[in-house]
Amino acid sequence: MSDAVASFATAAGIWGLPLPPHFRDDFSLHVTRPAKTPLSLRPGIICHRMHLSPHDVVALQNGIRVTSPLRTMLDLAAVLQRDDIVAIGDYLVCEHPEDFPAPRNALYRLDQIATYLAAKRRVRGLPGAKRALELVRVGADSVPETRLRLAIIDAGLPEPVLNYVIRDSFGRAVAWPDQAFVEARLSVQYDGEHHRTAEQQASDNWRNRLVADEEWDQLIVSSTDVRRRGWDGVARLVGQRLSRLRHRAELSA
């Protein structure tokens, strides 16, 4: 179809945007065609019909046309849950400074996404995208980190700081928490499956010693914790740890 543009989950796969499992396992080809074209029914193809502006479409080197990352996020906001859209937004804006273990440049700035959405009218995913953007933050490296932060916020707890660096008395960086409660001196780390290797565990143990040396408390969250307790259960653990630290500080004051 010469007028078709790869879109929705297909475009997300092309751009590497994070998707929930049931969308990653969808092998249908999603395409968008102009709004007034006839309905196209073909096996394995899901055809969406809507207007796309020239800025919404990117032509790849192989000639395939695909919706831009921002348009893809906007379209998916009509079919995905809030946390999934926030995770996509976090992915687009994620960046780390040069002294981070893995420096990273953002694909878009938060204000660029806000400007893009503000210019749109009568797009089905627009309300969801705007609501999700209010929760997008710079510094989340993975979907689990995003979901943990959102669970913490939903539990009514203070929002953790991302991209925080724990430094020693000489100002040297010693640890980069996934999420930091700076006033309470609590570091929260999400350790995914790759943290099970012997080499990574040795690195994590060294990190844990350095964090303790700087008199920070640390809470390690694993994928097993999430499977057993759910994200809301993990958020309760964070709240309990913060309460204990607050009580300890009051006793020592």
mmCIF file of C-alpha atoms in Angstrom:
data_model
loop_
_atom_site.group_PDB
_atom_site.id
_atom_site.type_symbol
_atom_site.label_atom_id
_atom_site.label_comp_id
_atom_site.label_asym_id
_atom_site.label_seq_id
_atom_site.Cartn_x
_atom_site.Cartn_y
_atom_site.Cartn_z
ATOM 1 C CA MET A 1 0.000 0.000 0.000
ATOM 2 C CA SER A 2 1.859 3.051 -1.251
ATOM 3 C CA ASP A 3 -0.026 5.417 1.077
ATOM 4 C CA ALA A 4 0.487 3.288 4.220
ATOM 5 C CA VAL A 5 2.742 4.229 7.154
ATOM 6 C CA ALA A 6 3.951 1.724 9.763
ATOM 7 C CA SER A 7 2.367 2.768 13.062
ATOM 8 C CA PHE A 8 1.245 1.804 16.574
ATOM 9 C CA ALA A 9 2.968 -1.365 17.902
ATOM 10 C CA THR A 10 4.804 -1.903 14.604
ATOM 11 C CA ALA A 11 6.327 1.580 14.770
ATOM 12 C CA ALA A 12 7.152 1.079 18.450
ATOM 13 C CA GLY A 13 9.080 -2.055 17.532
ATOM 14 C CA ILE A 14 10.993 -0.186 14.829
ATOM 15 C CA TRP A 15 11.984 2.588 17.249
ATOM 16 C CA GLY A 16 12.704 0.242 20.157
ATOM 17 C CA LEU A 17 10.048 1.775 22.397
ATOM 18 C CA PRO A 18 9.166 -0.338 25.456
ATOM 19 C CA LEU A 19 5.853 -2.179 25.164
ATOM 20 C CA PRO A 20 3.940 -4.449 27.563
ATOM 21 C CA PRO A 21 4.310 -8.200 26.842
ATOM 22 C CA HIS A 22 0.939 -8.659 25.124
ATOM 23 C CA PHE A 23 1.857 -5.943 22.627
ATOM 24 C CA ARG A 24 5.386 -7.250 22.077
ATOM 25 C CA ASP A 25 3.872 -10.621 21.194
ATOM 26 C CA ASP A 26 1.517 -9.092 18.615
ATOM 27 C CA PHE A 27 2.932 -10.006 15.197
ATOM 28 C CA SER A 28 0.258 -8.168 13.231
ATOM 29 C CA LEU A 29 1.476 -5.376 10.985
ATOM 30 C CA HIS A 30 -0.051 -2.056 12.020
ATOM 31 C CA VAL A 31 -0.295 0.581 9.302
ATOM 32 C CA THR A 32 -1.997 3.965 9.083
ATOM 33 C CA ARG A 33 -3.577 5.237 5.875
ATOM 34 C CA PRO A 34 -5.259 8.588 5.103
ATOM 35 C CA ALA A 35 -8.595 9.105 6.816
ATOM 36 C CA LYS A 36 -10.785 8.896 3.685
ATOM 37 C CA THR A 37 -9.240 5.804 2.108
ATOM 38 C CA PRO A 38 -11.402 2.669 1.825
ATOM 39 C CA LEU A 39 -11.171 0.155 4.650
ATOM 40 C CA SER A 40 -8.475 -2.403 3.858
ATOM 41 C CA LEU A 41 -8.921 -5.950 5.122
ATOM 42 C CA ARG A 42 -5.874 -8.172 4.706
ATOM 43 C CA PRO A 43 -4.727 -11.130 6.840
ATOM 44 C CA GLY A 44 -2.120 -10.118 9.408
ATOM 45 C CA ILE A 45 -2.566 -6.387 8.778
ATOM 46 C CA ILE A 46 -4.378 -3.972 11.091
ATOM 47 C CA CYS A 47 -5.209 -0.809 9.183
ATOM 48 C CA HIS A 48 -5.821 2.478 11.016
ATOM 49 C CA ARG A 49 -7.233 5.448 9.143
ATOM 50 C CA MET A 50 -6.417 8.974 10.275
ATOM 51 C CA HIS A 51 -4.708 12.180 9.228
ATOM 52 C CA LEU A 52 -0.943 12.358 9.702
ATOM 53 C CA SER A 53 0.976 15.585 9.267
ATOM 54 C CA PRO A 54 4.325 15.544 7.435
ATOM 55 C CA HIS A 55 6.069 15.945 10.820
ATOM 56 C CA ASP A 56 4.410 12.736 12.025
ATOM 57 C CA VAL A 57 6.101 10.556 9.390
ATOM 58 C CA VAL A 58 9.748 9.519 9.039
ATOM 59 C CA ALA A 59 11.162 7.832 5.940
ATOM 60 C CA LEU A 60 13.779 5.231 6.851
ATOM 61 C CA GLN A 61 16.836 4.518 4.711
ATOM 62 C CA ASN A 62 15.156 1.435 3.265
ATOM 63 C CA GLY A 63 12.248 3.560 2.058
ATOM 64 C CA ILE A 64 9.780 2.329 4.681
ATOM 65 C CA ARG A 65 7.683 5.134 6.149
ATOM 66 C CA VAL A 66 6.967 5.000 9.866
ATOM 67 C CA THR A 67 5.290 7.287 12.372
ATOM 68 C CA SER A 68 7.776 9.334 14.379
ATOM 69 C CA PRO A 69 8.515 8.298 17.986
ATOM 70 C CA LEU A 70 6.340 11.151 19.279
ATOM 71 C CA ARG A 71 3.420 10.290 16.995
ATOM 72 C CA THR A 72 3.812 6.631 17.929
ATOM 73 C CA MET A 73 3.612 7.514 21.629
ATOM 74 C CA LEU A 74 0.521 9.641 20.942
ATOM 75 C CA ASP A 75 -1.245 6.860 19.016
ATOM 76 C CA LEU A 76 -0.394 4.225 21.618
ATOM 77 C CA ALA A 77 -1.794 6.451 24.372
ATOM 78 C CA ALA A 78 -5.239 5.502 23.050
ATOM 79 C CA VAL A 79 -4.706 1.771 23.612
ATOM 80 C CA LEU A 80 -2.163 1.416 26.446
ATOM 81 C CA GLN A 81 -2.448 1.918 30.202
ATOM 82 C CA ARG A 82 -1.038 4.993 31.940
ATOM 83 C CA ASP A 83 2.085 3.279 33.274
ATOM 84 C CA ASP A 84 2.937 1.922 29.819
ATOM 85 C CA ILE A 85 2.733 5.382 28.248
ATOM 86 C CA VAL A 86 4.814 6.925 31.040
ATOM 87 C CA ALA A 87 7.431 4.224 30.420
ATOM 88 C CA ILE A 88 7.585 5.208 26.752
ATOM 89 C CA GLY A 89 7.918 8.867 27.735
ATOM 90 C CA ASP A 90 10.680 8.035 30.226
ATOM 91 C CA TYR A 91 12.500 6.164 27.466
ATOM 92 C CA LEU A 92 12.296 9.133 25.094
ATOM 93 C CA VAL A 93 13.654 11.672 27.611
ATOM 94 C CA CYS A 94 16.150 9.482 29.488
ATOM 95 C CA GLU A 95 19.613 10.994 29.735
ATOM 96 C CA HIS A 96 22.596 10.665 32.056
ATOM 97 C CA PRO A 97 25.509 13.085 32.564
ATOM 98 C CA GLU A 98 29.055 12.353 31.492
ATOM 99 C CA ASP A 99 30.157 11.165 34.952
ATOM 100 C CA PHE A 100 27.446 8.487 34.959
ATOM 101 C CA PRO A 101 28.615 4.874 34.385
ATOM 102 C CA ALA A 102 26.641 4.838 31.115
ATOM 103 C CA PRO A 103 26.228 8.412 29.769
ATOM 104 C CA ARG A 104 23.188 8.832 27.572
ATOM 105 C CA ASN A 105 21.627 11.567 25.474
ATOM 106 C CA ALA A 106 17.868 12.037 25.363
ATOM 107 C CA LEU A 107 15.938 11.523 22.141
ATOM 108 C CA TYR A 108 13.633 14.394 23.122
ATOM 109 C CA ARG A 109 13.378 16.954 25.886
ATOM 110 C CA LEU A 110 10.271 17.155 28.042
ATOM 111 C CA ASP A 111 9.411 20.578 26.644
ATOM 112 C CA GLN A 112 9.656 19.251 23.082
ATOM 113 C CA ILE A 113 7.093 16.552 23.855
ATOM 114 C CA ALA A 114 4.828 19.076 25.575
ATOM 115 C CA THR A 115 5.045 21.431 22.586
ATOM 116 C CA TYR A 116 4.254 18.582 20.191
ATOM 117 C CA LEU A 117 1.177 17.511 22.141
ATOM 118 C CA ALA A 118 -0.035 21.108 22.585
ATOM 119 C CA ALA A 119 -0.176 21.526 18.814
ATOM 120 C CA LYS A 120 -2.402 18.473 18.302
ATOM 121 C CA ARG A 121 -6.194 18.526 18.096
ATOM 122 C CA ARG A 122 -8.832 15.795 18.052
ATOM 123 C CA VAL A 123 -6.461 12.824 18.322
ATOM 124 C CA ARG A 124 -7.870 9.903 20.283
ATOM 125 C CA GLY A 125 -4.756 9.342 22.405
ATOM 126 C CA LEU A 126 -4.187 13.022 23.225
ATOM 127 C CA PRO A 127 -5.831 13.162 26.697
ATOM 128 C CA GLY A 128 -3.978 10.044 27.857
ATOM 129 C CA ALA A 129 -0.673 11.269 26.457
ATOM 130 C CA LYS A 130 -1.009 14.621 28.232
ATOM 131 C CA ARG A 131 -1.854 12.963 31.539
ATOM 132 C CA ALA A 132 1.078 10.581 31.192
ATOM 133 C CA LEU A 133 3.484 13.396 30.346
ATOM 134 C CA GLU A 134 2.849 14.939 33.758
ATOM 135 C CA LEU A 135 4.504 11.836 35.265
ATOM 136 C CA VAL A 136 7.398 11.470 32.822
ATOM 137 C CA ARG A 137 10.805 12.108 34.408
ATOM 138 C CA VAL A 138 14.394 12.227 33.162
ATOM 139 C CA GLY A 139 16.656 9.440 34.392
ATOM 140 C CA ALA A 140 14.637 6.201 34.400
ATOM 141 C CA ASP A 141 16.604 3.470 32.628
ATOM 142 C CA SER A 142 13.977 0.750 32.403
ATOM 143 C CA VAL A 143 10.280 -0.045 32.589
ATOM 144 C CA PRO A 144 10.609 -1.578 36.097
ATOM 145 C CA GLU A 145 12.241 1.630 37.350
ATOM 146 C CA THR A 146 9.326 3.605 35.919
ATOM 147 C CA ARG A 147 6.722 1.292 37.415
ATOM 148 C CA LEU A 148 8.422 1.386 40.820
ATOM 149 C CA ARG A 149 8.460 5.193 40.828
ATOM 150 C CA LEU A 150 4.786 5.352 39.826
ATOM 151 C CA ALA A 151 3.841 2.842 42.526
ATOM 152 C CA ILE A 152 5.664 4.981 45.091
ATOM 153 C CA ILE A 153 3.811 8.091 43.928
ATOM 154 C CA ASP A 154 0.455 6.276 43.871
ATOM 155 C CA ALA A 155 1.080 5.155 47.464
ATOM 156 C CA GLY A 156 1.237 8.807 48.520
ATOM 157 C CA LEU A 157 4.960 8.715 49.303
ATOM 158 C CA PRO A 158 7.448 11.459 48.423
ATOM 159 C CA GLU A 159 8.664 11.253 44.847
ATOM 160 C CA PRO A 160 12.221 9.912 44.601
ATOM 161 C CA VAL A 161 15.000 11.786 42.818
ATOM 162 C CA LEU A 162 16.459 10.305 39.629
ATOM 163 C CA ASN A 163 20.002 10.819 38.322
ATOM 164 C CA TYR A 164 21.244 11.510 41.861
ATOM 165 C CA VAL A 165 24.912 10.861 42.623
ATOM 166 C CA ILE A 166 26.165 9.790 46.065
ATOM 167 C CA ARG A 167 29.592 11.336 46.651
ATOM 168 C CA ASP A 168 32.242 10.762 49.306
ATOM 169 C CA SER A 169 33.846 13.449 51.485
ATOM 170 C CA PHE A 170 36.243 14.279 48.644
ATOM 171 C CA GLY A 171 33.395 14.845 46.187
ATOM 172 C CA ARG A 172 34.073 11.665 44.259
ATOM 173 C CA ALA A 173 31.072 9.795 42.853
ATOM 174 C CA VAL A 174 30.675 6.434 44.561
ATOM 175 C CA ALA A 175 27.132 5.321 43.621
ATOM 176 C CA TRP A 176 24.286 6.196 41.305
ATOM 177 C CA PRO A 177 20.972 5.103 42.886
ATOM 178 C CA ASP A 178 18.112 4.235 40.565
ATOM 179 C CA GLN A 179 15.983 6.321 42.903
ATOM 180 C CA ALA A 180 17.091 8.425 45.864
ATOM 181 C CA PHE A 181 15.271 9.864 48.860
ATOM 182 C CA VAL A 182 17.936 12.436 49.573
ATOM 183 C CA GLU A 183 16.647 13.866 52.858
ATOM 184 C CA ALA A 184 16.222 10.371 54.336
ATOM 185 C CA ARG A 185 19.523 9.212 52.756
ATOM 186 C CA LEU A 186 17.785 6.170 51.277
ATOM 187 C CA SER A 187 18.960 4.605 48.024
ATOM 188 C CA VAL A 188 16.491 2.364 46.174
ATOM 189 C CA GLN A 189 17.907 0.010 43.545
ATOM 190 C CA TYR A 190 15.939 -2.203 41.181
ATOM 191 C CA ASP A 191 18.077 -5.234 40.356
ATOM 192 C CA GLY A 192 16.734 -7.071 37.305
ATOM 193 C CA GLU A 193 17.646 -10.493 35.966
ATOM 194 C CA HIS A 194 21.108 -9.423 34.752
ATOM 195 C CA HIS A 195 22.132 -8.791 38.371
ATOM 196 C CA ARG A 196 22.215 -12.552 38.958
ATOM 197 C CA THR A 197 25.552 -13.082 37.205
ATOM 198 C CA ALA A 198 28.600 -13.560 39.425
ATOM 199 C CA GLU A 199 30.375 -10.556 37.912
ATOM 200 C CA GLN A 200 27.395 -8.256 38.400
ATOM 201 C CA GLN A 201 26.844 -9.483 41.964
ATOM 202 C CA ALA A 202 30.470 -8.702 42.801
ATOM 203 C CA SER A 203 29.986 -5.190 41.400
ATOM 204 C CA ASP A 204 26.733 -4.795 43.348
ATOM 205 C CA ASN A 205 28.409 -5.901 46.597
ATOM 206 C CA TRP A 206 31.117 -3.300 46.108
ATOM 207 C CA ARG A 207 28.463 -0.661 45.422
ATOM 208 C CA ASN A 208 26.591 -1.649 48.573
ATOM 209 C CA ARG A 209 29.715 -1.234 50.714
ATOM 210 C CA LEU A 210 30.412 2.204 49.298
ATOM 211 C CA VAL A 211 26.831 3.312 49.921
ATOM 212 C CA ALA A 212 27.004 2.080 53.530
ATOM 213 C CA ASP A 213 30.352 3.853 54.035
ATOM 214 C CA GLU A 214 28.641 7.146 53.174
ATOM 215 C CA GLU A 215 25.969 6.390 55.806
ATOM 216 C CA TRP A 216 23.181 5.880 53.316
ATOM 217 C CA ASP A 217 20.574 3.190 53.822
ATOM 218 C CA GLN A 218 19.755 1.037 50.809
ATOM 219 C CA LEU A 219 16.743 -0.979 49.693
ATOM 220 C CA ILE A 220 17.294 -3.519 46.931
ATOM 221 C CA VAL A 221 14.185 -4.495 44.967
ATOM 222 C CA SER A 222 14.293 -7.579 42.762
ATOM 223 C CA SER A 223 12.012 -8.981 40.105
ATOM 224 C CA THR A 224 11.172 -11.752 42.566
ATOM 225 C CA ASP A 225 9.920 -9.149 45.068
ATOM 226 C CA VAL A 226 7.626 -7.742 42.393
ATOM 227 C CA ARG A 227 6.253 -11.168 41.439
ATOM 228 C CA ARG A 228 5.525 -12.013 45.071
ATOM 229 C CA ARG A 229 4.267 -8.661 46.357
ATOM 230 C CA GLY A 230 3.218 -6.674 43.309
ATOM 231 C CA TRP A 231 4.309 -3.109 42.671
ATOM 232 C CA ASP A 232 1.986 -1.773 45.385
ATOM 233 C CA GLY A 233 3.498 -4.217 47.878
ATOM 234 C CA VAL A 234 7.003 -3.076 46.997
ATOM 235 C CA ALA A 235 5.901 0.553 47.424
ATOM 236 C CA ARG A 236 4.704 -0.330 50.926
ATOM 237 C CA LEU A 237 8.181 -1.684 51.703
ATOM 238 C CA VAL A 238 9.652 1.638 50.606
ATOM 239 C CA GLY A 239 7.180 3.479 52.829
ATOM 240 C CA GLN A 240 8.041 1.282 55.816
ATOM 241 C CA ARG A 241 11.759 1.879 55.317
ATOM 242 C CA LEU A 242 11.220 5.630 55.092
ATOM 243 C CA SER A 243 9.147 5.545 58.280
ATOM 244 C CA ARG A 244 11.886 3.675 60.162
ATOM 245 C CA LEU A 245 14.525 6.102 58.971
ATOM 246 C CA ARG A 246 12.357 9.071 59.935
ATOM 247 C CA HIS A 247 11.763 7.570 63.400
ATOM 248 C CA ARG A 248 15.476 6.887 63.830
ATOM 249 C CA ALA A 249 16.293 10.478 62.929
ATOM 250 C CA GLU A 250 13.766 11.785 65.435
ATOM 251 C CA LEU A 251 15.264 9.674 68.225
ATOM 252 C CA SER A 252 18.775 10.881 67.479
ATOM 253 C CA ALA A 253 17.755 14.545 67.221
#
